[in-house]
Short mmCIF file of C-alpha atoms and ligand atoms in Angstrom, two decimals:
data_model
loop_
_atom_site.label_atom_id
_atom_site.label_comp_id
_atom_site.label_asym_id
_atom_site.label_seq_id
_atom_site.Cartn_x
_atom_site.Cartn_y
_atom_site.Cartn_z
CA MET H 153 14.76 46.72 -196.23
CA LYS H 154 15.00 49.90 -196.20
CA THR H 155 11.78 50.64 -193.95
CA ILE H 156 13.98 47.28 -191.24
CA HIS H 157 17.09 50.17 -191.93
CA THR H 158 15.36 53.70 -191.13
CA LEU H 159 13.93 51.40 -187.52
CA LEU H 160 17.37 50.11 -186.72
CA LEU H 161 18.78 53.92 -187.39
CA ILE H 162 15.57 54.45 -184.67
CA VAL H 163 16.18 52.29 -182.31
CA ALA H 164 20.82 53.30 -182.65
CA SER H 165 19.23 56.65 -181.96
CA LEU H 166 16.77 56.20 -179.46
CA ALA H 167 19.92 53.45 -176.95
CA LEU H 168 23.14 56.58 -177.68
CA VAL H 169 20.11 59.77 -176.58
CA THR H 170 19.09 57.58 -173.67
CA ALA H 171 22.49 56.83 -173.17
CA CYS H 172 23.51 60.72 -172.81
CA ASP H 173 20.99 61.81 -171.12
CA ARG H 174 21.80 58.67 -168.16
CA ASP H 175 25.43 60.29 -168.26
CA SER H 176 24.38 64.21 -168.24
CA ASN H 177 22.44 63.22 -165.85
CA THR H 178 25.08 62.02 -163.75
CA GLN H 179 27.12 64.91 -165.13
CA SER H 180 23.81 67.83 -164.35
CA LYS H 181 23.48 66.04 -160.69
CA SER H 182 27.26 67.06 -160.04
CA ALA H 183 27.88 69.89 -162.01
CA GLY H 184 24.52 71.22 -160.45
CA ASP H 185 25.30 69.57 -156.96
CA GLU H 186 28.39 71.56 -156.41
CA ASN H 187 25.59 75.11 -156.99
CA LYS H 188 22.47 73.94 -155.44
CA GLN H 189 21.99 74.69 -152.06
CA LEU H 190 22.87 72.02 -149.74
CA THR H 191 20.66 70.29 -147.05
CA VAL H 192 22.37 69.74 -143.33
CA GLY H 193 20.26 67.92 -140.07
CA PHE H 194 21.81 68.82 -137.23
CA SER H 195 21.02 66.65 -134.10
CA GLN H 196 21.68 68.68 -130.96
CA ILE H 197 22.23 67.72 -127.84
CA GLY H 198 20.24 70.02 -126.53
CA ALA H 199 21.17 72.94 -123.78
CA GLU H 200 22.97 72.00 -121.56
CA SER H 201 25.10 74.56 -120.88
CA ALA H 202 26.62 78.23 -122.07
CA TRP H 203 29.31 75.61 -124.19
CA ARG H 204 25.82 74.10 -125.38
CA THR H 205 24.74 77.12 -126.33
CA ALA H 206 28.17 78.43 -127.95
CA GLU H 207 28.64 74.84 -130.47
CA THR H 208 24.65 75.54 -131.85
CA GLU H 209 25.41 79.71 -132.26
CA SER H 210 28.79 78.31 -133.82
CA ILE H 211 27.15 75.88 -136.32
CA ARG H 212 24.41 77.58 -136.68
CA SER H 213 26.55 80.61 -138.04
CA GLU H 214 28.29 78.67 -139.69
CA ALA H 215 25.62 76.95 -142.22
CA ARG H 216 24.36 80.86 -142.23
CA ASN H 217 27.22 82.06 -143.19
CA ARG H 218 27.50 79.75 -146.13
CA GLY H 219 24.00 79.94 -147.26
CA ILE H 220 23.32 76.23 -146.36
CA ASP H 221 19.91 75.04 -144.71
CA LEU H 222 20.50 74.20 -142.13
CA LYS H 223 17.54 71.43 -140.22
CA PHE H 224 18.07 72.20 -136.65
CA SER H 225 16.72 69.71 -133.71
CA ASP H 226 17.34 69.80 -130.21
CA ALA H 227 16.83 66.93 -128.84
CA GLN H 228 16.19 67.66 -125.34
CA GLN H 229 19.22 65.77 -123.72
CA LYS H 230 17.63 61.63 -125.23
CA GLN H 231 19.03 59.17 -126.77
CA GLU H 232 15.66 58.56 -129.11
CA ASN H 233 15.46 61.81 -129.99
CA GLN H 234 18.30 62.22 -131.93
CA ILE H 235 17.58 58.73 -133.35
CA THR H 236 13.67 60.52 -134.72
CA ALA H 237 15.78 62.87 -135.70
CA LEU H 238 18.29 61.47 -138.09
CA ARG H 239 15.55 59.16 -139.68
CA ASN H 240 13.62 62.29 -139.84
CA PHE H 241 17.03 63.59 -141.12
CA ILE H 242 17.12 60.38 -143.93
CA ASN H 243 13.27 60.20 -145.21
CA GLN H 244 13.89 64.27 -146.32
CA LYS H 245 17.50 63.33 -148.35
CA VAL H 246 19.60 65.93 -146.83
CA ASP H 247 22.66 65.94 -148.30
CA ALA H 248 24.72 65.59 -144.75
CA ILE H 249 23.65 65.49 -141.02
CA ILE H 250 26.25 66.57 -138.41
CA LEU H 251 25.80 64.81 -134.56
CA ALA H 252 26.48 65.50 -131.52
CA PRO H 253 25.19 61.51 -129.70
CA VAL H 254 24.19 62.92 -126.23
CA VAL H 255 25.74 58.72 -125.38
CA GLU H 256 28.91 57.06 -126.45
CA THR H 257 26.37 53.23 -126.75
CA GLY H 258 23.45 52.43 -129.48
CA TRP H 259 24.08 54.42 -132.59
CA GLU H 260 24.69 51.72 -134.47
CA PRO H 261 21.35 50.53 -136.49
CA VAL H 262 20.57 53.74 -137.40
CA LEU H 263 23.98 55.07 -138.68
CA ARG H 264 23.60 52.65 -141.10
CA GLU H 265 20.24 53.70 -142.38
CA ALA H 266 22.45 56.85 -143.28
CA ARG H 267 25.05 54.96 -144.04
CA ALA H 268 22.35 52.78 -146.98
CA ALA H 269 21.19 55.41 -147.95
CA LYS H 270 24.19 57.65 -148.74
CA ILE H 271 24.85 60.50 -146.35
CA PRO H 272 27.41 61.28 -144.61
CA VAL H 273 27.72 61.93 -141.17
CA ILE H 274 29.13 64.78 -139.35
CA LEU H 275 29.98 62.89 -135.41
CA VAL H 276 30.48 66.64 -133.55
CA ASP H 277 32.59 66.87 -130.09
CA ARG H 278 30.80 63.54 -128.13
CA GLY H 279 32.70 60.23 -129.96
CA VAL H 280 30.73 57.28 -130.49
CA LYS H 281 30.98 53.25 -130.09
CA VAL H 282 30.65 51.31 -132.05
CA SER H 283 32.02 47.62 -134.34
CA ASP H 284 32.67 49.16 -137.39
CA GLU H 285 33.85 52.76 -138.06
CA SER H 286 32.67 53.02 -141.93
CA LEU H 287 29.18 54.85 -140.04
CA TYR H 288 30.59 58.02 -139.77
CA THR H 289 32.47 59.49 -141.88
CA THR H 290 34.71 61.92 -139.27
CA LEU H 291 34.88 62.88 -135.76
CA ILE H 292 36.09 66.75 -134.72
CA ALA H 293 36.29 65.89 -130.44
CA SER H 294 38.64 67.31 -127.38
CA ASP H 295 40.37 64.79 -126.66
CA PHE H 296 38.76 64.60 -123.09
CA VAL H 297 40.88 62.09 -121.71
CA ALA H 298 43.85 64.78 -121.73
CA GLU H 299 41.37 67.32 -120.49
CA GLY H 300 41.15 65.05 -117.15
CA ARG H 301 44.62 64.86 -117.32
CA MET H 302 45.57 68.38 -117.50
CA ALA H 303 42.63 69.83 -114.69
CA GLY H 304 43.61 66.25 -112.28
CA GLU H 305 47.10 67.30 -112.52
CA TRP H 306 46.85 70.84 -112.21
CA LEU H 307 45.24 70.04 -109.15
CA ALA H 308 47.45 67.20 -107.24
CA ASN H 309 49.63 70.67 -107.85
CA LYS H 310 47.62 72.93 -106.23
CA LEU H 311 47.61 70.93 -103.17
CA GLY H 312 50.50 69.33 -102.52
CA GLY H 313 49.46 65.81 -103.71
CA LYS H 314 47.15 65.79 -101.02
CA GLY H 315 43.76 65.89 -99.31
CA ASN H 316 39.82 65.21 -100.67
CA ILE H 317 38.25 65.88 -103.65
CA VAL H 318 34.87 65.02 -104.47
CA GLU H 319 33.70 65.19 -108.09
CA LEU H 320 30.52 66.02 -110.38
CA GLN H 321 30.89 64.44 -113.40
CA GLY H 322 29.11 64.68 -116.91
CA THR H 323 25.92 63.06 -118.22
CA PRO H 324 26.00 59.62 -117.34
CA GLY H 325 27.42 57.21 -120.54
CA ALA H 326 28.03 61.01 -122.41
CA ALA H 327 32.42 60.96 -124.34
CA PRO H 328 33.52 63.96 -121.56
CA ALA H 329 32.16 61.95 -118.43
CA ILE H 330 33.32 59.16 -118.98
CA ASP H 331 36.64 60.01 -120.58
CA ARG H 332 37.55 63.37 -118.51
CA LYS H 333 36.61 61.17 -115.07
CA LYS H 334 38.86 58.89 -116.54
CA GLY H 335 41.75 61.12 -117.77
CA PHE H 336 42.22 62.62 -114.23
CA GLU H 337 42.61 59.48 -112.58
CA GLU H 338 45.40 58.81 -114.51
CA ALA H 339 46.67 61.81 -112.88
CA ILE H 340 45.89 61.73 -109.53
CA ALA H 341 46.80 57.76 -109.14
CA LYS H 342 50.66 59.12 -108.62
CA HIS H 343 48.77 60.62 -106.24
CA PRO H 344 48.70 58.37 -102.54
CA GLU H 345 46.85 60.16 -99.85
CA LEU H 346 44.89 62.70 -102.75
CA LYS H 347 41.61 60.89 -103.17
CA ILE H 348 38.38 61.34 -104.33
CA VAL H 349 36.05 61.65 -102.16
CA LYS H 350 31.97 61.50 -103.49
CA SER H 351 31.06 61.23 -107.42
CA GLN H 352 27.95 62.05 -108.50
CA SER H 353 25.99 63.27 -111.66
CA GLY H 354 25.74 67.00 -112.04
CA ASN H 355 24.69 66.28 -115.68
CA PHE H 356 26.33 69.27 -117.38
CA ASN H 357 24.02 72.02 -115.95
CA ARG H 358 24.61 74.19 -113.21
CA ALA H 359 21.33 73.63 -111.34
CA GLN H 360 22.25 69.69 -111.03
CA GLY H 361 25.92 70.81 -110.17
CA LYS H 362 24.65 73.24 -106.57
CA GLU H 363 21.85 70.00 -106.20
CA ALA H 364 24.99 67.53 -106.03
CA MET H 365 27.44 70.66 -104.78
CA GLU H 366 24.27 71.00 -101.14
CA ALA H 367 24.45 67.08 -101.03
CA PHE H 368 28.68 66.86 -100.82
CA ILE H 369 28.69 69.73 -98.31
CA LYS H 370 25.51 67.64 -95.94
CA SER H 371 28.28 64.95 -95.52
CA GLU H 372 31.45 65.48 -95.16
CA GLY H 373 31.27 68.75 -95.04
CA LYS H 374 34.44 71.02 -94.07
CA ASN H 375 36.69 67.78 -94.97
CA ILE H 376 36.38 68.94 -98.54
CA ASN H 377 39.54 70.71 -99.57
CA ALA H 378 38.54 70.80 -103.81
CA VAL H 379 35.32 70.55 -106.23
CA TYR H 380 36.14 69.05 -110.07
CA ALA H 381 33.80 69.10 -112.29
CA HIS H 382 33.34 67.48 -115.85
CA ASN H 383 32.38 71.32 -116.79
CA ASP H 384 32.26 75.00 -115.95
CA ASP H 385 28.04 75.31 -115.18
CA MET H 386 28.02 72.47 -112.96
CA ALA H 387 31.53 74.05 -111.31
CA LEU H 388 29.29 77.87 -110.93
CA GLY H 389 26.98 76.07 -109.65
CA ALA H 390 29.28 74.12 -106.60
CA ILE H 391 29.78 77.78 -106.37
CA GLN H 392 27.05 79.13 -105.00
CA ALA H 393 26.29 76.09 -102.79
CA ILE H 394 29.65 76.55 -101.71
CA GLU H 395 29.08 80.16 -100.92
CA GLU H 396 24.97 79.04 -99.29
CA ALA H 397 27.30 77.52 -97.21
CA GLY H 398 29.40 79.81 -95.85
CA LEU H 399 32.29 79.00 -97.68
CA LYS H 400 34.98 80.08 -99.67
CA PRO H 401 35.14 79.07 -102.89
CA GLY H 402 38.55 79.24 -103.97
CA THR H 403 39.99 79.74 -101.54
CA ASP H 404 38.16 77.61 -99.10
CA VAL H 405 37.60 74.47 -101.83
CA ILE H 406 39.76 74.50 -103.87
CA VAL H 407 37.44 74.21 -107.73
CA VAL H 408 38.90 72.84 -111.02
CA SER H 409 36.61 72.40 -114.05
CA ILE H 410 36.89 71.97 -118.04
CA ASP H 411 35.02 74.48 -120.21
CA GLY H 412 36.86 77.85 -120.56
CA VAL H 413 33.32 79.66 -120.60
CA ARG H 414 33.75 83.62 -120.28
CA GLY H 415 31.98 82.39 -116.75
CA ALA H 416 34.47 80.46 -115.35
CA PHE H 417 36.91 82.93 -117.10
CA GLU H 418 35.11 85.58 -114.59
CA ALA H 419 34.70 82.93 -111.63
CA MET H 420 37.91 83.23 -112.07
CA VAL H 421 38.81 86.44 -112.04
CA GLY H 422 36.59 86.58 -109.68
CA GLY H 423 38.52 84.19 -107.54
CA LYS H 424 35.61 82.21 -106.82
CA LEU H 425 36.62 79.40 -109.28
CA ASN H 426 41.10 78.00 -110.00
CA CYS H 427 41.17 76.90 -112.51
CA THR H 428 39.70 75.60 -116.41
CA VAL H 429 41.23 73.40 -119.10
CA GLU H 430 39.34 75.16 -122.65
CA CYS H 431 37.12 72.74 -124.31
CA ASN H 432 36.75 74.13 -127.90
CA PRO H 433 33.38 74.61 -128.86
CA LEU H 434 33.29 76.54 -132.00
CA LEU H 435 33.61 73.80 -134.42
CA GLY H 436 31.05 75.23 -136.47
CA PRO H 437 33.62 76.09 -139.93
CA ALA H 438 35.47 72.08 -139.47
CA ALA H 439 32.14 70.47 -139.48
CA PHE H 440 31.32 72.41 -142.75
CA ASP H 441 34.88 72.42 -144.27
CA ALA H 442 34.47 68.43 -143.83
CA ILE H 443 31.06 67.96 -145.24
CA GLU H 444 32.25 69.76 -148.60
CA LYS H 445 35.24 67.80 -147.99
CA ALA H 446 33.27 64.71 -147.92
CA ARG H 447 31.11 65.33 -151.08
CA LYS H 448 34.00 66.21 -153.24
CA GLY H 449 34.80 62.47 -152.59
CA GLU H 450 37.43 63.67 -151.26
CA GLN H 451 39.06 60.83 -148.12
CA LEU H 452 38.46 62.46 -144.12
CA GLN H 453 40.78 61.87 -141.36
CA LYS H 454 38.91 59.35 -139.01
CA LYS H 455 39.52 61.56 -136.37
CA THR H 456 40.69 65.63 -136.33
CA ILE H 457 41.66 66.55 -132.23
CA VAL H 458 40.95 69.99 -131.04
CA GLN H 459 43.15 70.91 -129.07
CA ASP H 460 43.04 71.94 -125.44
CA ARG H 461 45.01 74.31 -123.13
CA LEU H 462 44.45 75.05 -119.50
CA PHE H 463 43.91 78.73 -117.41
CA ASP H 464 43.92 79.59 -114.07
CA GLN H 465 44.16 82.83 -112.41
CA SER H 466 47.28 84.23 -113.42
CA THR H 467 46.33 84.58 -116.46
CA ALA H 468 42.28 84.60 -116.67
CA GLN H 469 43.03 88.09 -116.27
CA ALA H 470 44.65 88.92 -119.37
CA GLU H 471 42.39 85.55 -122.19
CA LEU H 472 39.03 87.02 -120.99
CA PRO H 473 38.81 89.47 -123.92
CA ASN H 474 39.95 87.20 -125.81
CA ARG H 475 37.30 84.60 -125.37
CA LYS H 476 34.14 83.99 -127.85
CA TYR H 477 32.11 81.88 -125.72
O1 LIG U 169 30.45 66.97 -124.42
C1 LIG U 169 30.97 68.38 -124.29
C2 LIG U 169 30.50 67.72 -123.45
O2 LIG U 169 28.97 69.10 -122.72
C3 LIG U 169 31.11 69.82 -122.72
O3 LIG U 169 32.40 70.05 -121.20
C4 LIG U 169 29.55 70.64 -121.51
O4 LIG U 169 29.72 72.29 -121.54
C5 LIG U 169 28.57 70.20 -122.23
O5 LIG U 169 27.44 70.43 -122.67
#
């Protein structure tokens, strides 16, 4: 009887120890979790523009400031490279993923894998099209439609509602290329004598922006009144093409773009670019704040819209010293 009693006691104590262990595991995990160094995977599109380089630097430096181990992957403009990077991050059991998606579609399978592994995914700068929004934690981005609209309204006003525009589009399928086109077209639709006579992708980079502009000049000649570029780098490439064709950018051909990088401000001060709509790339602090909140189990809003402003030659000089990218 005494043996049975002792055995029961041992079994009971073992059960208690196991239960405590289980509890202390969770507790010590979350207590330890708060202090442990976080590992975050960042899948970046590439380095096609000064804007993108500034975004990469913002995320890298913020990770350094917070003592976060950042695993960086440059996708060289390819979605398949981003998907591979995300799968590697999931296999490495990172604490969170930051994704700047090159295009809008095709993300569902890999986002499902991240969700199944309970890894929060923070989208920065570009959105995705998915059937289920719970596949990502939050999106921190500018309103690209509004940016396109601002550029269109400014240009319509500058040209007095009349003229021929050539458009340099961003990467096909990318949210900013789709939305900036949409917003701009909405704005100029109110002016029947304002037309986009040619439109082509320059993939958000300077060299291809220049090439596309050369082709526009070849086919349209002096018929071009303005260039609308979906980013500053393509506009700066177009400026070179305009000059090489013997025309004056900013005067013979009005140049409007989006991003607000330092080079665009210098070009405005030099009279070669007329207007740029800022798109803030300094998203590091907001991205890591979101990760910290998600880890604490706080509810995050699905989208945080970054506020942008428009600058033209009348405000460029005063703003130039304040530019951070
Ligand atoms: O997604 C933001 C856009 O991507 C920026 O306008 C452009 O410069 C970049 O490459």
